Amino acid sequence: MNEIEIFLASKNVRPTAMRILVFRWLAKRKTAVTLTDMEVFFEKSDRTTLYRTIKTFEENGIVHRINDGGGIPKYAICAEGCRYGEHHDLHLHFHCTRCDETSCLTDHQIPQVNLPKGYLVEDMNLVVNGLCDSCNVD
Amino acid sequence: MNEIEIFLASKNVRPTAMRILVFRWLAKRKTAVTLTDMEVFFEKSDRTTLYRTIKTFEENGIVHRINDGGGIPKYAICAEGCRYGEHHDLHLHFHCTRCDETSCLTDHQIPQVNLPKGYLVEDMNLVVNGLCDSCNVD
DNA sequence: CGATTAATGCACTTCCATTGCATCCAAAGT
DNA sequence: ACTTTGGATGCAATGGAAGTGCATTAATCG
Ligand SMILES: [Mn+2]
Ligand SMILES: [Mn+2]
Ligand SMILES: [Zn+2]
Ligand SMILES: [Zn+2]
């Protein structure tokens, strides 16, 4: 077993050929991907398989879902420490309004927030919209 | 003209009967609404009309769209100062994972964030998931 | 190898958003 | 008051993406 297979197995995800390909591809991306992105790249594979692959990945703490406001979910590989049903990706997400790419700024944590009395926080999601460094060239 | 008509007109939105009804209803809501919510309440009206009504409201700074992660957009009345294509609702949004209601916490601004060099901020959106005060009763 | 269980592929369904077009209405001009 | 006219509305159709059922294929285990 190679490194990816070992990793997937450690997440209780059976390392099938398709899953290995998808994971390797995801790991190389610098920005989050949509299901359609996957569909375009893996044109030989069925959309349903990709759908269930990314769902399995999400459920097992391998990727996290990002909602950048565009309505279509995007996915990116998790940082370490994410587990089944328990994600720890409290970092900021940047969505570029020009190139429509969404990226994880894993070095930028979501600031602490105060809430009114009685509210209990489970999770947070901060999306910053603007121009990414590539697009912000004047 | 009553107060609502004057307000709509001030936003360059013609105060039709339907728009007045919708605005009045929205103003009474404590939580953000979906298009389907509107459809259920205004059962006599056509879905398309409601769709275009809320779209017009959004485009003219009367409501803002909230994406709480559930995939279905929600809408709530804007704070003062929002204009055509220019919203100033940098407040926190709370989404309750139990009752699925989403509310604007207009008193809670989004904290300042630092970004990597080269990134330009245009807008931010912070959604906090958890239990609202009504649901967090143990 | 045979039995068992999970993954895949295909077809279909569902859920909303969105659009085209005909009709209606209300403000503005005569 | 009548006509004109552009925007608002309603209905029907389309579009796009998520999700489901089921038969088939592949992987795993004894
Ligand atoms: Mn991320
Ligand atoms: Mn709000
Ligand atoms: Zn960009
Ligand atoms: Zn609640």
Short mmCIF file of C-alpha atoms (C1' of nucleotides) and ligand atoms in Angstrom, two decimals:
data_model
loop_
_atom_site.label_atom_id
_atom_site.label_comp_id
_atom_site.label_asym_id
_atom_site.label_seq_id
_atom_site.Cartn_x
_atom_site.Cartn_y
_atom_site.Cartn_z
CA MET A 1 0.00 0.00 0.00
CA ASN A 2 1.24 3.45 -0.85
CA GLU A 3 0.87 6.53 1.29
CA ILE A 4 -2.56 7.51 0.01
CA GLU A 5 -3.96 4.04 0.49
CA ILE A 6 -2.68 3.97 4.03
CA PHE A 7 -4.20 7.36 4.71
CA LEU A 8 -7.61 6.46 3.33
CA ALA A 9 -7.64 3.22 5.26
CA SER A 10 -6.79 5.13 8.43
CA LYS A 11 -9.97 7.10 7.85
CA ASN A 12 -11.98 3.92 7.45
CA VAL A 13 -12.42 4.54 3.76
CA ARG A 14 -11.68 1.61 1.52
CA PRO A 15 -8.98 2.71 -0.90
CA THR A 16 -10.53 1.90 -4.24
CA ALA A 17 -8.91 2.90 -7.50
CA MET A 18 -11.35 5.75 -8.02
CA ARG A 19 -10.97 7.11 -4.50
CA ILE A 20 -7.21 7.09 -4.78
CA LEU A 21 -7.36 8.99 -8.05
CA VAL A 22 -9.78 11.52 -6.64
CA PHE A 23 -7.77 12.03 -3.49
CA ARG A 24 -4.52 12.48 -5.38
CA TRP A 25 -6.18 15.02 -7.64
CA LEU A 26 -7.74 16.92 -4.76
CA ALA A 27 -4.43 17.05 -2.93
CA LYS A 28 -2.87 18.87 -5.85
CA ARG A 29 -5.56 21.55 -6.10
CA LYS A 30 -4.79 24.94 -4.66
CA THR A 31 -8.45 25.92 -4.62
CA ALA A 32 -11.68 24.20 -3.68
CA VAL A 33 -13.54 22.19 -6.31
CA THR A 34 -17.16 21.63 -7.19
CA LEU A 35 -18.71 18.34 -8.14
CA THR A 36 -18.87 19.65 -11.69
CA ASP A 37 -15.14 20.32 -11.65
CA MET A 38 -14.61 16.71 -10.72
CA GLU A 39 -17.03 15.58 -13.37
CA VAL A 40 -15.16 17.53 -16.02
CA PHE A 41 -11.79 16.16 -15.04
CA PHE A 42 -12.83 12.56 -14.48
CA GLU A 43 -14.93 12.39 -17.60
CA LYS A 44 -14.67 8.63 -17.76
CA SER A 45 -16.25 8.21 -14.39
CA ASP A 46 -19.87 8.53 -13.51
CA ARG A 47 -21.13 11.62 -11.73
CA THR A 48 -22.85 9.54 -9.08
CA THR A 49 -19.62 7.81 -8.18
CA LEU A 50 -17.89 11.15 -7.77
CA TYR A 51 -20.83 12.42 -5.77
CA ARG A 52 -20.66 9.49 -3.40
CA THR A 53 -16.89 9.59 -3.28
CA ILE A 54 -16.80 13.19 -2.10
CA LYS A 55 -19.66 12.50 0.28
CA THR A 56 -17.77 9.60 1.78
CA PHE A 57 -14.69 11.78 2.06
CA GLU A 58 -16.65 14.47 3.80
CA GLU A 59 -18.31 12.11 6.23
CA ASN A 60 -14.99 10.65 7.20
CA GLY A 61 -13.09 13.85 7.78
CA ILE A 62 -11.04 13.76 4.58
CA VAL A 63 -12.53 16.84 2.92
CA HIS A 64 -14.69 19.65 4.16
CA ARG A 65 -17.51 21.34 2.34
CA ILE A 66 -17.25 25.06 1.66
CA ASN A 67 -20.21 27.24 0.91
CA ASP A 68 -18.78 30.38 -0.60
CA GLY A 69 -22.15 31.97 -1.24
CA GLY A 70 -22.38 30.93 -4.85
CA GLY A 71 -24.92 28.28 -4.03
CA ILE A 72 -22.82 25.39 -5.29
CA PRO A 73 -20.84 23.55 -2.65
CA LYS A 74 -17.11 23.26 -3.01
CA TYR A 75 -14.73 20.83 -1.38
CA ALA A 76 -11.18 20.93 -0.15
CA ILE A 77 -8.95 18.56 1.73
CA CYS A 78 -9.11 18.88 5.49
CA ALA A 79 -6.39 19.91 7.79
CA GLU A 80 -5.17 17.31 10.23
CA GLY A 81 -7.35 16.37 13.13
CA CYS A 82 -10.66 16.07 11.34
CA ARG A 83 -12.61 12.97 12.16
CA TYR A 84 -15.87 11.29 11.39
CA GLY A 85 -18.60 13.92 11.79
CA GLU A 86 -16.19 16.27 13.48
CA HIS A 87 -14.38 18.87 11.46
CA HIS A 88 -11.83 21.30 12.81
CA ASP A 89 -11.43 23.67 9.94
CA LEU A 90 -12.16 26.94 11.61
CA HIS A 91 -10.11 28.82 9.09
CA LEU A 92 -11.10 31.59 6.78
CA HIS A 93 -12.26 30.96 3.22
CA PHE A 94 -11.56 33.43 0.48
CA HIS A 95 -13.77 33.69 -2.56
CA CYS A 96 -12.52 35.71 -5.50
CA THR A 97 -15.31 37.60 -7.23
CA ARG A 98 -13.33 37.75 -10.45
CA CYS A 99 -12.01 34.23 -11.05
CA ASP A 100 -14.62 32.60 -8.80
CA GLU A 101 -11.97 30.47 -7.14
CA THR A 102 -12.34 29.68 -3.47
CA SER A 103 -9.37 28.92 -1.31
CA CYS A 104 -8.68 27.84 2.24
CA LEU A 105 -6.59 30.30 4.17
CA THR A 106 -5.58 27.74 6.73
CA ASP A 107 -3.22 30.15 8.44
CA HIS A 108 -6.06 32.55 9.16
CA GLN A 109 -8.29 31.37 11.93
CA ILE A 110 -11.79 32.71 12.41
CA PRO A 111 -11.66 35.33 15.15
CA GLN A 112 -13.45 34.70 18.39
CA VAL A 113 -17.00 36.05 18.39
CA ASN A 114 -19.34 36.98 21.19
CA LEU A 115 -22.95 35.91 21.03
CA PRO A 116 -26.07 36.94 22.89
CA LYS A 117 -26.90 35.07 26.09
CA GLY A 118 -28.33 31.63 25.48
CA TYR A 119 -26.71 30.93 22.14
CA LEU A 120 -24.51 27.86 21.80
CA VAL A 121 -21.84 27.72 19.10
CA GLU A 122 -21.17 24.48 17.29
CA ASP A 123 -19.46 25.62 14.14
CA MET A 124 -18.51 28.74 12.21
CA ASN A 125 -17.97 29.66 8.61
CA LEU A 126 -16.33 32.88 7.50
CA VAL A 127 -16.16 33.69 3.80
CA VAL A 128 -14.31 36.75 2.61
CA ASN A 129 -15.17 37.93 -0.86
CA GLY A 130 -12.87 40.06 -2.92
CA LEU A 131 -9.96 39.81 -5.30
CA CYS A 132 -7.38 37.11 -4.88
CA ASP A 133 -3.70 37.87 -5.29
CA SER A 134 -3.73 36.62 -8.87
CA CYS A 135 -6.66 38.77 -9.91
CA ASN A 136 -5.71 41.87 -7.95
CA VAL A 137 -3.13 43.11 -10.42
CA ASP A 138 -4.76 46.39 -11.54
CA MET B 1 -48.67 57.28 0.46
CA ASN B 2 -48.00 55.47 3.68
CA GLU B 3 -44.61 54.89 5.23
CA ILE B 4 -43.85 51.68 3.37
CA GLU B 5 -44.77 53.16 0.02
CA ILE B 6 -42.53 56.12 0.66
CA PHE B 7 -39.70 53.83 1.66
CA LEU B 8 -39.99 51.62 -1.41
CA ALA B 9 -40.18 54.64 -3.66
CA SER B 10 -37.06 56.03 -2.03
CA LYS B 11 -35.31 52.85 -3.12
CA ASN B 12 -36.53 53.28 -6.69
CA VAL B 13 -38.92 50.38 -6.32
CA ARG B 14 -42.44 51.01 -7.45
CA PRO B 15 -44.71 50.33 -4.50
CA THR B 16 -47.13 47.83 -5.94
CA ALA B 17 -49.73 46.09 -3.82
CA MET B 18 -47.77 42.87 -3.78
CA ARG B 19 -44.49 44.52 -2.89
CA ILE B 20 -46.08 46.39 -0.03
CA LEU B 21 -47.57 43.20 1.34
CA VAL B 22 -44.29 41.36 1.04
CA PHE B 23 -42.32 44.15 2.64
CA ARG B 24 -44.71 44.47 5.53
CA TRP B 25 -44.55 40.74 6.11
CA LEU B 26 -40.75 40.65 5.92
CA ALA B 27 -40.49 43.52 8.36
CA LYS B 28 -42.36 41.50 10.96
CA ARG B 29 -40.17 38.40 10.66
CA LYS B 30 -37.59 37.83 13.34
CA THR B 31 -35.71 35.33 11.20
CA ALA B 32 -34.69 35.16 7.56
CA VAL B 33 -37.09 33.61 5.07
CA THR B 34 -36.76 31.41 2.02
CA LEU B 35 -38.64 31.82 -1.21
CA THR B 36 -40.65 28.76 -0.24
CA ASP B 37 -41.61 30.41 3.04
CA MET B 38 -42.97 33.30 1.05
CA GLU B 39 -44.74 30.96 -1.32
CA VAL B 40 -46.44 29.22 1.59
CA PHE B 41 -47.62 32.41 3.18
CA PHE B 42 -48.69 34.21 0.01
CA GLU B 43 -50.42 31.21 -1.44
CA LYS B 44 -52.59 33.32 -3.66
CA SER B 45 -49.62 34.81 -5.41
CA ASP B 46 -47.43 33.22 -8.00
CA ARG B 47 -44.03 31.93 -7.10
CA THR B 48 -42.41 33.84 -9.93
CA THR B 49 -43.79 37.12 -8.71
CA LEU B 50 -42.39 36.47 -5.27
CA TYR B 51 -39.11 35.43 -6.80
CA ARG B 52 -38.86 38.64 -8.76
CA THR B 53 -40.09 40.71 -5.85
CA ILE B 54 -37.36 39.51 -3.55
CA LYS B 55 -34.83 39.83 -6.35
CA THR B 56 -35.85 43.42 -6.91
CA PHE B 57 -35.64 44.06 -3.19
CA GLU B 58 -32.17 42.58 -3.08
CA GLU B 59 -30.91 44.54 -6.06
CA ASN B 60 -32.15 47.75 -4.56
CA GLY B 61 -30.74 47.36 -1.10
CA ILE B 62 -33.98 46.50 0.64
CA VAL B 63 -33.12 42.95 1.64
CA HIS B 64 -29.91 41.00 1.73
CA ARG B 65 -29.41 37.39 0.82
CA ILE B 66 -28.08 35.03 3.46
CA ASN B 67 -26.47 31.75 2.65
CA ASP B 68 -26.48 29.81 5.89
CA GLY B 69 -24.94 26.70 4.40
CA GLY B 70 -28.22 24.89 3.89
CA GLY B 71 -28.06 25.48 0.16
CA ILE B 72 -31.28 27.44 0.02
CA PRO B 73 -30.90 31.21 0.10
CA LYS B 74 -32.69 33.17 2.79
CA TYR B 75 -33.55 36.84 2.89
CA ALA B 76 -33.86 39.46 5.56
CA ILE B 77 -34.45 43.19 5.58
CA CYS B 78 -31.33 45.29 5.35
CA ALA B 79 -30.01 47.66 7.90
CA GLU B 80 -29.96 51.30 6.93
CA GLY B 81 -27.44 52.48 4.43
CA CYS B 82 -27.73 49.70 1.89
CA ARG B 83 -28.01 50.86 -1.67
CA TYR B 84 -28.22 49.51 -5.18
CA GLY B 85 -25.53 46.87 -5.52
CA GLU B 86 -23.93 47.96 -2.30
CA HIS B 87 -24.81 46.25 0.93
CA HIS B 88 -23.46 47.14 4.33
CA ASP B 89 -24.58 44.21 6.41
CA LEU B 90 -21.34 43.13 7.91
CA HIS B 91 -23.08 41.56 10.83
CA LEU B 92 -23.03 38.01 12.02
CA HIS B 93 -25.64 35.48 10.96
CA PHE B 94 -26.70 32.73 13.28
CA HIS B 95 -28.09 29.47 11.99
CA CYS B 96 -29.73 27.14 14.47
CA THR B 97 -29.05 23.50 13.69
CA ARG B 98 -32.17 22.41 15.54
CA CYS B 99 -34.97 24.69 14.33
CA ASP B 100 -33.14 25.66 11.12
CA GLU B 101 -33.96 29.32 11.64
CA THR B 102 -31.42 31.88 10.58
CA SER B 103 -31.24 35.28 12.18
CA CYS B 104 -29.34 38.50 11.73
CA LEU B 105 -27.39 39.48 14.79
CA THR B 106 -27.11 43.07 13.72
CA ASP B 107 -25.44 44.08 16.96
CA HIS B 108 -22.58 41.70 16.33
CA GLN B 109 -20.22 42.94 13.68
CA ILE B 110 -17.84 40.65 11.86
CA PRO B 111 -14.42 41.03 13.46
CA GLN B 112 -11.60 42.52 11.49
CA VAL B 113 -9.53 39.94 9.64
CA ASN B 114 -6.03 40.03 8.24
CA LEU B 115 -5.36 38.63 4.82
CA PRO B 116 -2.23 37.60 2.97
CA LYS B 117 -0.49 40.25 0.90
CA GLY B 118 -2.24 41.00 -2.37
CA TYR B 119 -5.77 40.11 -1.34
CA LEU B 120 -8.45 42.77 -1.59
CA VAL B 121 -11.55 42.53 0.57
CA GLU B 122 -14.91 43.52 -0.86
CA ASP B 123 -17.35 41.76 1.41
CA MET B 124 -17.54 39.28 4.25
CA ASN B 125 -20.03 36.74 5.46
CA LEU B 126 -19.85 35.02 8.83
CA VAL B 127 -22.31 32.29 9.68
CA VAL B 128 -22.30 30.79 13.14
CA ASN B 129 -24.03 27.45 13.51
CA GLY B 130 -25.32 26.17 16.80
CA LEU B 131 -28.35 26.34 19.05
CA CYS B 132 -30.42 29.49 19.25
CA ASP B 133 -31.68 30.75 22.57
CA SER B 134 -35.08 29.16 22.01
CA CYS B 135 -33.66 25.73 21.23
CA ASN B 136 -30.86 25.76 23.80
CA VAL B 137 -33.07 24.90 26.76
CA ASP B 138 -31.67 21.47 27.76
"C1'" DC C 1 -12.87 -20.95 -5.24
"C1'" DG C 2 -17.42 -19.64 -3.50
"C1'" DA C 3 -19.86 -16.53 -0.50
"C1'" DT C 4 -20.49 -11.99 1.12
"C1'" DT C 5 -20.24 -7.16 1.21
"C1'" DA C 6 -19.13 -2.81 -0.70
"C1'" DA C 7 -18.49 0.21 -4.82
"C1'" DT C 8 -19.86 1.58 -9.26
"C1'" DG C 9 -22.82 2.94 -13.31
"C1'" DC C 10 -27.12 3.97 -15.32
"C1'" DA C 11 -31.68 5.73 -15.24
"C1'" DC C 12 -34.84 8.30 -12.89
"C1'" DT C 13 -36.64 11.50 -9.65
"C1'" DT C 14 -36.85 15.70 -7.02
"C1'" DC C 15 -36.14 20.27 -5.79
"C1'" DC C 16 -35.64 24.93 -6.79
"C1'" DA C 17 -34.05 28.62 -9.50
"C1'" DT C 18 -34.65 30.87 -13.77
"C1'" DT C 19 -36.62 32.34 -18.22
"C1'" DG C 20 -40.07 33.46 -22.19
"C1'" DC C 21 -44.07 35.23 -23.27
"C1'" DA C 22 -48.77 36.68 -23.02
"C1'" DT C 23 -51.68 39.51 -20.19
"C1'" DC C 24 -52.75 42.91 -16.89
"C1'" DC C 25 -52.41 47.21 -14.60
"C1'" DA C 26 -51.30 51.75 -13.34
"C1'" DA C 27 -48.90 55.91 -14.13
"C1'" DA C 28 -48.24 59.56 -17.60
"C1'" DG C 29 -49.53 62.12 -21.50
"C1'" DT C 30 -53.20 63.94 -24.73
"C1'" DA D 1 -61.94 60.81 -19.66
"C1'" DC D 2 -59.30 58.22 -23.23
"C1'" DT D 3 -55.08 56.44 -24.97
"C1'" DT D 4 -50.58 55.15 -24.67
"C1'" DT D 5 -46.92 52.63 -22.73
"C1'" DG D 6 -43.71 50.41 -19.73
"C1'" DG D 7 -43.43 47.78 -15.89
"C1'" DA D 8 -45.61 44.02 -13.02
"C1'" DT D 9 -47.79 39.74 -12.87
"C1'" DG D 10 -49.14 34.84 -13.95
"C1'" DC D 11 -48.55 30.68 -16.35
"C1'" DA D 12 -45.89 27.30 -18.59
"C1'" DA D 13 -41.64 25.59 -19.76
"C1'" DT D 14 -36.78 25.04 -19.09
"C1'" DG D 15 -32.34 24.33 -16.60
"C1'" DG D 16 -29.03 22.75 -13.25
"C1'" DA D 17 -27.57 20.30 -9.74
"C1'" DA D 18 -28.51 17.08 -5.86
"C1'" DG D 19 -30.19 12.83 -4.50
"C1'" DT D 20 -32.23 7.80 -4.97
"C1'" DG D 21 -33.22 2.80 -6.58
"C1'" DC D 22 -31.52 -0.90 -8.48
"C1'" DA D 23 -28.84 -3.94 -11.28
"C1'" DT D 24 -23.98 -4.91 -12.12
"C1'" DT D 25 -19.26 -5.23 -11.01
"C1'" DA D 26 -15.36 -5.45 -8.04
"C1'" DA D 27 -13.07 -6.33 -3.78
"C1'" DT D 28 -12.59 -8.97 0.46
"C1'" DC D 29 -12.91 -12.97 3.49
"C1'" DG D 30 -13.20 -17.73 4.77
MN MN E 1 -11.15 25.20 4.08
MN MN E 2 -28.39 39.85 7.99
ZN ZN E 3 -9.21 35.53 -8.45
ZN ZN E 4 -33.33 27.15 17.11
#
